[in-house]
Short mmCIF file of C-alpha atoms in Angstrom, two decimals:
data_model
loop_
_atom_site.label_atom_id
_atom_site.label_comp_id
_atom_site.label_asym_id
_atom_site.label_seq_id
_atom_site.Cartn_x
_atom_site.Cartn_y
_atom_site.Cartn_z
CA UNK A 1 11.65 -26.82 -24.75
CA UNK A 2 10.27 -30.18 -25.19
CA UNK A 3 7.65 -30.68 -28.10
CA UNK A 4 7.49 -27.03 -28.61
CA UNK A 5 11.13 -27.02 -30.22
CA UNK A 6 9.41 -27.64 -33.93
CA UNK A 7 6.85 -25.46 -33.88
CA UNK A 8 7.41 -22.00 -35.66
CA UNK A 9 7.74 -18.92 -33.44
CA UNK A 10 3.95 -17.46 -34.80
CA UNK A 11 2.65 -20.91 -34.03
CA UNK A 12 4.51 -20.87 -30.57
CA UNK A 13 3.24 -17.30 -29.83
CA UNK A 14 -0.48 -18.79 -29.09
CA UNK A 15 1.03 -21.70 -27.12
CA UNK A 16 0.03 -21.13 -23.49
CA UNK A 17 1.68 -23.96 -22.34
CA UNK A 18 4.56 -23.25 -23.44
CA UNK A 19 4.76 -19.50 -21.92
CA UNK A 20 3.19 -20.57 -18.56
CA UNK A 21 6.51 -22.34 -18.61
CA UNK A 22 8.60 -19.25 -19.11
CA UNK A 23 5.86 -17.53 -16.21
CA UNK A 24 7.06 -20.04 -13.95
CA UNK A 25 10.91 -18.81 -13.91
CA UNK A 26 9.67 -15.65 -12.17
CA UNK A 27 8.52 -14.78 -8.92
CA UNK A 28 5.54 -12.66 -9.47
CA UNK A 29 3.80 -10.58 -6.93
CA UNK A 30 -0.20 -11.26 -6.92
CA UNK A 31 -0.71 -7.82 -5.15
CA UNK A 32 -1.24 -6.16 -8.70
CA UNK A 33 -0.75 -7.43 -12.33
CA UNK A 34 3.19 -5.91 -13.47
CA UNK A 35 2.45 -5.23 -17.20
CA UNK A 36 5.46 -2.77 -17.57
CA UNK A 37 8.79 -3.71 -18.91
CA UNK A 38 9.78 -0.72 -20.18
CA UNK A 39 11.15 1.00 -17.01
CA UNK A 40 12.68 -1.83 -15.37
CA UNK A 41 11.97 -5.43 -16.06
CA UNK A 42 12.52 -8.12 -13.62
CA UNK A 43 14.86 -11.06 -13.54
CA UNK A 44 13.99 -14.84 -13.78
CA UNK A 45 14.99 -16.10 -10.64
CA UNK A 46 17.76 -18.17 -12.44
CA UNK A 47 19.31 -14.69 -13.39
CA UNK A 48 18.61 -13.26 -10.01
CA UNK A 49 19.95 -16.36 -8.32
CA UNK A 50 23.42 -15.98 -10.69
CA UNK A 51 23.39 -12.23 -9.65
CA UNK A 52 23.58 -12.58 -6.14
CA UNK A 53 26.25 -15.40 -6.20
CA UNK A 54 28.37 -12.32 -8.40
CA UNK A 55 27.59 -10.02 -5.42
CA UNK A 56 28.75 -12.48 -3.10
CA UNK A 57 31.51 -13.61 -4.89
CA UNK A 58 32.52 -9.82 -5.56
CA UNK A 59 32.12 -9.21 -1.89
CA UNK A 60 34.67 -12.16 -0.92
CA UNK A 61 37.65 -10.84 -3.21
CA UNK A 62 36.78 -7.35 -2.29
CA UNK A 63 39.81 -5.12 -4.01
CA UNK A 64 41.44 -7.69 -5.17
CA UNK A 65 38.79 -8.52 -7.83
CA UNK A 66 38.65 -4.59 -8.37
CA UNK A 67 42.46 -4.37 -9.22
CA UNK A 68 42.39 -7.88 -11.15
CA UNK A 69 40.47 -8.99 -12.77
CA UNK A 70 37.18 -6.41 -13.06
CA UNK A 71 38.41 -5.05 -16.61
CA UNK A 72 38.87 -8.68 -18.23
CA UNK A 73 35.76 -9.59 -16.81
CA UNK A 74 33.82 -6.09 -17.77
CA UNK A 75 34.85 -6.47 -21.42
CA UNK A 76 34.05 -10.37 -22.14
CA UNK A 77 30.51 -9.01 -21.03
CA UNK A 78 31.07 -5.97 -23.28
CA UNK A 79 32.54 -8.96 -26.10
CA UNK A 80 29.25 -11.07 -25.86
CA UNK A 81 26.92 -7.88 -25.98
CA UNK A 82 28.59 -6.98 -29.32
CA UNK A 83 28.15 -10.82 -30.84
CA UNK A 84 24.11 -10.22 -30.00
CA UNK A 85 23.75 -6.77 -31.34
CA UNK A 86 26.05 -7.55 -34.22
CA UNK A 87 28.84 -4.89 -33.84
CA UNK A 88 32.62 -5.09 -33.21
CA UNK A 89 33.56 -5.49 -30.17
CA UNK A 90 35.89 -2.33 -30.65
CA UNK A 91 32.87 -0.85 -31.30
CA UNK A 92 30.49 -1.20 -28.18
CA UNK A 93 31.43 -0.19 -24.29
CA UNK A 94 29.14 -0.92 -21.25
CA UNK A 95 27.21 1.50 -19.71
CA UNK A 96 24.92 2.81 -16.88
CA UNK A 97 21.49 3.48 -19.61
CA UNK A 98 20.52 4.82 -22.58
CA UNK A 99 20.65 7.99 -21.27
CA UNK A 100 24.11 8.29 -19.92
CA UNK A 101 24.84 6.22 -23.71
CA UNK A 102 23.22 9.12 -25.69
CA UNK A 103 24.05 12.13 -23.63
CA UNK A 104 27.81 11.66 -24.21
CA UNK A 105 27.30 11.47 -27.84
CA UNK A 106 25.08 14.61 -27.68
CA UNK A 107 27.61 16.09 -25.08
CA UNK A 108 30.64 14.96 -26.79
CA UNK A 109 30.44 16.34 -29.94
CA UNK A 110 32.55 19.63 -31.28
CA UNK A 111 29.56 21.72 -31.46
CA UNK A 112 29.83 25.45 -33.33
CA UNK A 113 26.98 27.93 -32.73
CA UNK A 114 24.80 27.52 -35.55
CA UNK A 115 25.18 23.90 -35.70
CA UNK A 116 21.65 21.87 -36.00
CA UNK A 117 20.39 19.01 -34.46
CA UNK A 118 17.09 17.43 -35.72
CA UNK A 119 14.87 15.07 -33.32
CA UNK A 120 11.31 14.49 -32.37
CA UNK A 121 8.80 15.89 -30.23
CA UNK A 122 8.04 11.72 -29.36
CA UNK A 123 11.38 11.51 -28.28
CA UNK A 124 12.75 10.74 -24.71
CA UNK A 125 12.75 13.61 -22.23
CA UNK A 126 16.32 13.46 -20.97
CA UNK A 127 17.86 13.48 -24.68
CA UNK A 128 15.71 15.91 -25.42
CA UNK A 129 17.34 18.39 -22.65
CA UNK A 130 20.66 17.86 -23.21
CA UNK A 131 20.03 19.16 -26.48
CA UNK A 132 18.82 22.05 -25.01
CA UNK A 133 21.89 22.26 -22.66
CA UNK A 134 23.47 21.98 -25.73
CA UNK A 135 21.62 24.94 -27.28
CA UNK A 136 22.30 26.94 -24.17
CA UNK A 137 25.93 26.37 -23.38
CA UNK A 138 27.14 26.17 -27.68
CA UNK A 139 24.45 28.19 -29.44
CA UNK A 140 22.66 25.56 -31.73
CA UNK A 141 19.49 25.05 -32.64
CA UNK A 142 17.58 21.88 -32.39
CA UNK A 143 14.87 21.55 -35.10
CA UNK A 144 11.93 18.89 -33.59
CA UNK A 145 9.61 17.06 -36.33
CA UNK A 146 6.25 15.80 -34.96
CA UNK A 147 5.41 12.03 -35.86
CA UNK A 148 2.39 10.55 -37.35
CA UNK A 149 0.88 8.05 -35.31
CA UNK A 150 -0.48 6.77 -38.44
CA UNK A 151 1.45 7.04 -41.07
CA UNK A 152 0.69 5.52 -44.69
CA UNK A 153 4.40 4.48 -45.49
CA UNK A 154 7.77 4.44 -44.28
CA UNK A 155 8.53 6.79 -46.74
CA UNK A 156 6.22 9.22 -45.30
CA UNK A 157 8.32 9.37 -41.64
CA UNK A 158 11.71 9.47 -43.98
CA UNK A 159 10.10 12.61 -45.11
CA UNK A 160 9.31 14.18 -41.81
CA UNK A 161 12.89 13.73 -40.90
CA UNK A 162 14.31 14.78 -44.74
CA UNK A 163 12.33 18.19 -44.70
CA UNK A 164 13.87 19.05 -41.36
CA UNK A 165 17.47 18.60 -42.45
CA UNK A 166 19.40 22.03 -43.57
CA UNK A 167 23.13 22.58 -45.02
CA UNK A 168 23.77 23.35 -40.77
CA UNK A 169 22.65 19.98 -39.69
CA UNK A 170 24.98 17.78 -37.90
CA UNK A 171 23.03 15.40 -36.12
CA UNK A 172 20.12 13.64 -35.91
CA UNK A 173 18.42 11.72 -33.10
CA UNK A 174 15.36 9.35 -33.83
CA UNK A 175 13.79 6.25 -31.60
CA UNK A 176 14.36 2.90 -32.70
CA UNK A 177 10.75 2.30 -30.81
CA UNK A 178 8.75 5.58 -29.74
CA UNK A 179 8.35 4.83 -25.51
CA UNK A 180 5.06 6.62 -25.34
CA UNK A 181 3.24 4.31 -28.41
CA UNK A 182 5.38 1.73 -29.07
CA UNK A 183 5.68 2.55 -33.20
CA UNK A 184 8.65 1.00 -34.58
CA UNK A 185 10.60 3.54 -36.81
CA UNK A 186 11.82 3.14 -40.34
CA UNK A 187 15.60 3.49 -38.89
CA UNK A 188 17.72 1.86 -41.99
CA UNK A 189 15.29 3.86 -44.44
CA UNK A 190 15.89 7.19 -42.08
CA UNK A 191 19.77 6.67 -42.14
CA UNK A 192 20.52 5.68 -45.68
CA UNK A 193 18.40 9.28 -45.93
CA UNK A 194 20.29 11.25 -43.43
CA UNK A 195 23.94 9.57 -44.79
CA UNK A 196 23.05 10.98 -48.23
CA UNK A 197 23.09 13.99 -46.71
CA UNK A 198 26.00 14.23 -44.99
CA UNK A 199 24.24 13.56 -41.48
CA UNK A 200 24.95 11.16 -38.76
CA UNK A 201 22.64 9.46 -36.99
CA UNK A 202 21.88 8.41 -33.56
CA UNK A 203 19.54 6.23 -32.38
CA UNK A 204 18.06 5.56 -28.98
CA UNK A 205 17.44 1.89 -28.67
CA UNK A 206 15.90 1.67 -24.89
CA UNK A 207 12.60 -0.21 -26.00
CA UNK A 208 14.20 -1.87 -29.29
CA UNK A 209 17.42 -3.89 -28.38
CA UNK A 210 15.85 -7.95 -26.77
CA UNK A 211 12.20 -7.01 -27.56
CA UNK A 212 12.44 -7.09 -31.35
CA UNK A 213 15.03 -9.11 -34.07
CA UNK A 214 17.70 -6.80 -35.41
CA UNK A 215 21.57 -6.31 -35.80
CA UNK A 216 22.93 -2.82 -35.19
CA UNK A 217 24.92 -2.89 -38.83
CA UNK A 218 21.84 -3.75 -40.49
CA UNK A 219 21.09 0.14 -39.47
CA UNK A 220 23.50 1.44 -40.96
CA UNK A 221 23.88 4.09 -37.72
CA UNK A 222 26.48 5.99 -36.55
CA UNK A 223 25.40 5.58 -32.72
CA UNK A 224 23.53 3.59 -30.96
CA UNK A 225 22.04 3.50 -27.20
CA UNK A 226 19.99 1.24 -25.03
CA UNK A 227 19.43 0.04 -21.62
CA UNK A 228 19.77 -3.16 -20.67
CA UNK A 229 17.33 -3.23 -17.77
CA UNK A 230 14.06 -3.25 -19.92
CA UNK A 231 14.11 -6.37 -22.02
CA UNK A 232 17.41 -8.31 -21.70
CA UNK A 233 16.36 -8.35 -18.08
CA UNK A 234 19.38 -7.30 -16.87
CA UNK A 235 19.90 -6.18 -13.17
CA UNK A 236 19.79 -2.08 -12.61
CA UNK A 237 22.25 -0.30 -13.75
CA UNK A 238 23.32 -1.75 -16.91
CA UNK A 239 23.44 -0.19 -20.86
CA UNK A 240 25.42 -0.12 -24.35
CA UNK A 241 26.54 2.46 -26.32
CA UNK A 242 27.72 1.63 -29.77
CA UNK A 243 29.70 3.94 -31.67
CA UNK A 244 30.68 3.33 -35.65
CA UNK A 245 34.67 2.48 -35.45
CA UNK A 246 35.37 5.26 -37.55
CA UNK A 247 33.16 8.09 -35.75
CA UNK A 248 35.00 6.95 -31.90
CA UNK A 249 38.00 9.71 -32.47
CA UNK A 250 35.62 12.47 -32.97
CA UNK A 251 33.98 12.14 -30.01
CA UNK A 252 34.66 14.06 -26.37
CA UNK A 253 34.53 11.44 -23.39
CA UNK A 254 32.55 13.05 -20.66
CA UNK A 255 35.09 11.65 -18.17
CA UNK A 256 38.66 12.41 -18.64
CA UNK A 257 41.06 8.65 -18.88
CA UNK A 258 44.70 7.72 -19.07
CA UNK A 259 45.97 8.30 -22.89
CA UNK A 260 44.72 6.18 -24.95
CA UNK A 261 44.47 5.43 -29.12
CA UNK A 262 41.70 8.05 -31.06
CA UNK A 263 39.84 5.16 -32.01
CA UNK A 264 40.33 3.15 -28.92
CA UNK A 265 36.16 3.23 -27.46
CA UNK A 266 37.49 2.22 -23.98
CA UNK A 267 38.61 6.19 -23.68
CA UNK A 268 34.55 7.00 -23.48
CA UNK A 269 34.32 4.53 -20.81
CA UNK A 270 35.77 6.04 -17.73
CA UNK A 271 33.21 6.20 -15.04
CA UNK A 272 35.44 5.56 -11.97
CA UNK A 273 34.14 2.81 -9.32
CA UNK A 274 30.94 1.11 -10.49
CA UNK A 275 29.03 -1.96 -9.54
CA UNK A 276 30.59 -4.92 -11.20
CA UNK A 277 28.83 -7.57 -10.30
CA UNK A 278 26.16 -6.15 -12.86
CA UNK A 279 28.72 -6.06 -15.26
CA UNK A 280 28.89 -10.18 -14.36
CA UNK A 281 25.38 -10.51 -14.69
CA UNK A 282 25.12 -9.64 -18.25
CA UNK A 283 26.20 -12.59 -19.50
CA UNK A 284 23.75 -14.65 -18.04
CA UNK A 285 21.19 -12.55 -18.65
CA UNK A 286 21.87 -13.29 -22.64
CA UNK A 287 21.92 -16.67 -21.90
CA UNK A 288 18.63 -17.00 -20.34
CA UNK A 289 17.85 -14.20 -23.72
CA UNK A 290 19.60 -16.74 -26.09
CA UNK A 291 17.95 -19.89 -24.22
CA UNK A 292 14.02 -18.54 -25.17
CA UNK A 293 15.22 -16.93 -28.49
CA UNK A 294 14.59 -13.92 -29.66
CA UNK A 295 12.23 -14.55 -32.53
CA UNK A 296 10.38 -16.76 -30.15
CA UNK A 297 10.23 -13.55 -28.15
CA UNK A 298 9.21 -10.78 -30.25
CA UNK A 299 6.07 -13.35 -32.05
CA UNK A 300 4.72 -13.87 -28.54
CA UNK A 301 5.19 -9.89 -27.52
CA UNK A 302 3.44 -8.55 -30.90
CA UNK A 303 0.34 -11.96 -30.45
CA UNK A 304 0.31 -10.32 -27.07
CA UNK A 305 -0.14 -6.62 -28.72
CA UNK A 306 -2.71 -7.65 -31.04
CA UNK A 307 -4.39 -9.62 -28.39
CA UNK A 308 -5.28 -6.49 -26.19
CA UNK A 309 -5.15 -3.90 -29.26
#
């Protein structure tokens, strides 16, 4: 980092310099300008490089590595994505997204008909209809709240969410950061709301977790789901789900596994055969994260916001 170690991350934000440097560990295409990291951001080639040595190195153990060590291995990634979003490691498993993270949740619960779920009409398309599945197949009814794009407070978004909870609800979903504008939400505000209430409450993390500074029990959440593609720059294929310790033994895995402990999260994991050399990959994609730092990051993403705003 050179001279650029003592400057302050607002002061480092305007530093051109600095982030041609960081420009330089990619391999950009100059057939168009790539402004979108929020479906699938790519690697720095020192990532990529580690990546395909995990492929390789995958490839040369074959099913020996699969009947080895590919567990071990799978949760030390899993351990080290828990120390960075500041959860147990009990409390986290690896996943394919955010959606297959959330849709187990939603999918997994003990729903009655008559049963409420509240979310927003701002929120992400595929959570959105497995609620509806859920409405179909259980009989519940999902109540949606419309967001202000410009609200006055936090405390006016708490109340969008507080109006639409009944004596029925059981759940409610809400967007760390809205994909279609970007708006941060109130979540710890929105929680300590819901909690009062008797509601738990899931958030969907895709845009949130390596693009801005938080800890997941800061939130004070009962679930949590992102992707790991979009800003940790982690190769396809890769997510978390976090799950409260407490809330893991009333939860249906989607895939059956051998019998394990109620509060053991490893018994939502089960997805048969899977790619593990993105499993590997994690690890140094938080090391590249760690290596830039995250405050460093999220000053130089919101100077870049304000920039073109």
């Amino acid at each position: 980092m050179g001279k650029t170690s003592d400057l302050s991350p607002a002061a480092l934000a305007r530093n051109e310099d600095f982030w041609a440097g960081i420009r330089s560990d990619y391999r950009i295409k100059p057939d168009y300008i790539n402004l979108e990291n929020g479906y699938y951001c790519m690697l720095p080639e020192e990532t990529l490089q580690r990546f395909i040595d995990h492929v390789k190195e995958v490839n040369y153990h074959a099913s020996w590595y699969m009947r080895t060590v590919q567990w071990e291995n799978k949760k030390r990634a899993a351990s080290k994505l828990a120390d960075m979003a500041g959860c147990l490691p009990e409390e986290l498993i690896i996943t394919r997204n955010t959606t297959e993270s959330l849709d187990l949740i939603i999918a997994g619960r003990a729903w009655k008909a008559g049963d409420e779920a509240v979310m927003a009409e701002q929120d992400y398309g595929a959570m959105l209809n497995q609620f509806d599945l859920m409405a179909d197949r259980y009989g519940i009814k999902n109540r949606r709240v419309m967001l202000p794009n410009h609200p006055s407070s936090d405390e006016e978004i708490v109340e969008v969410y507080e109006k639409a909870i009944t004596s029925k609800t059981r759940l409610l979903m809400v967007c760390h950061m809205v994909n279609i504008t970007g708006q941060i939400l109130p979540i710890r505000k929105i929680c300590d709301m819901a909690k009062s209430k008797g509601v738990e409450v899931m958030v969907d993390g895709a845009h949130a977790f390596a693009h801005i500074d938080f800890k997941i029990n800061d939130l004070n959440c009962d679930y949590y789901g992102t992707s790991l593609h979009k800003w940790l720059s982690v190769p396809l294929g890769a997510g978390f789900l976090y799950v409260a310790k407490e809330k893991i033994p009333s939860v249906w895995p989607l895939f059956a596994e051998d019998e394990r402990e109620p509060d053991d999260i490893e018994r939502l994991n089960h997805t048969g055969t899977h790619p593990v050399h993105t499993d590997l990959a994690i690890s140094d994609a938080i090391d590249y994260h760690n290596q830039l730092g995250m405050r460093r990051k999220e000053a130089r993403l919101r100077y870049l916001q304000h920039y073109w705003t």
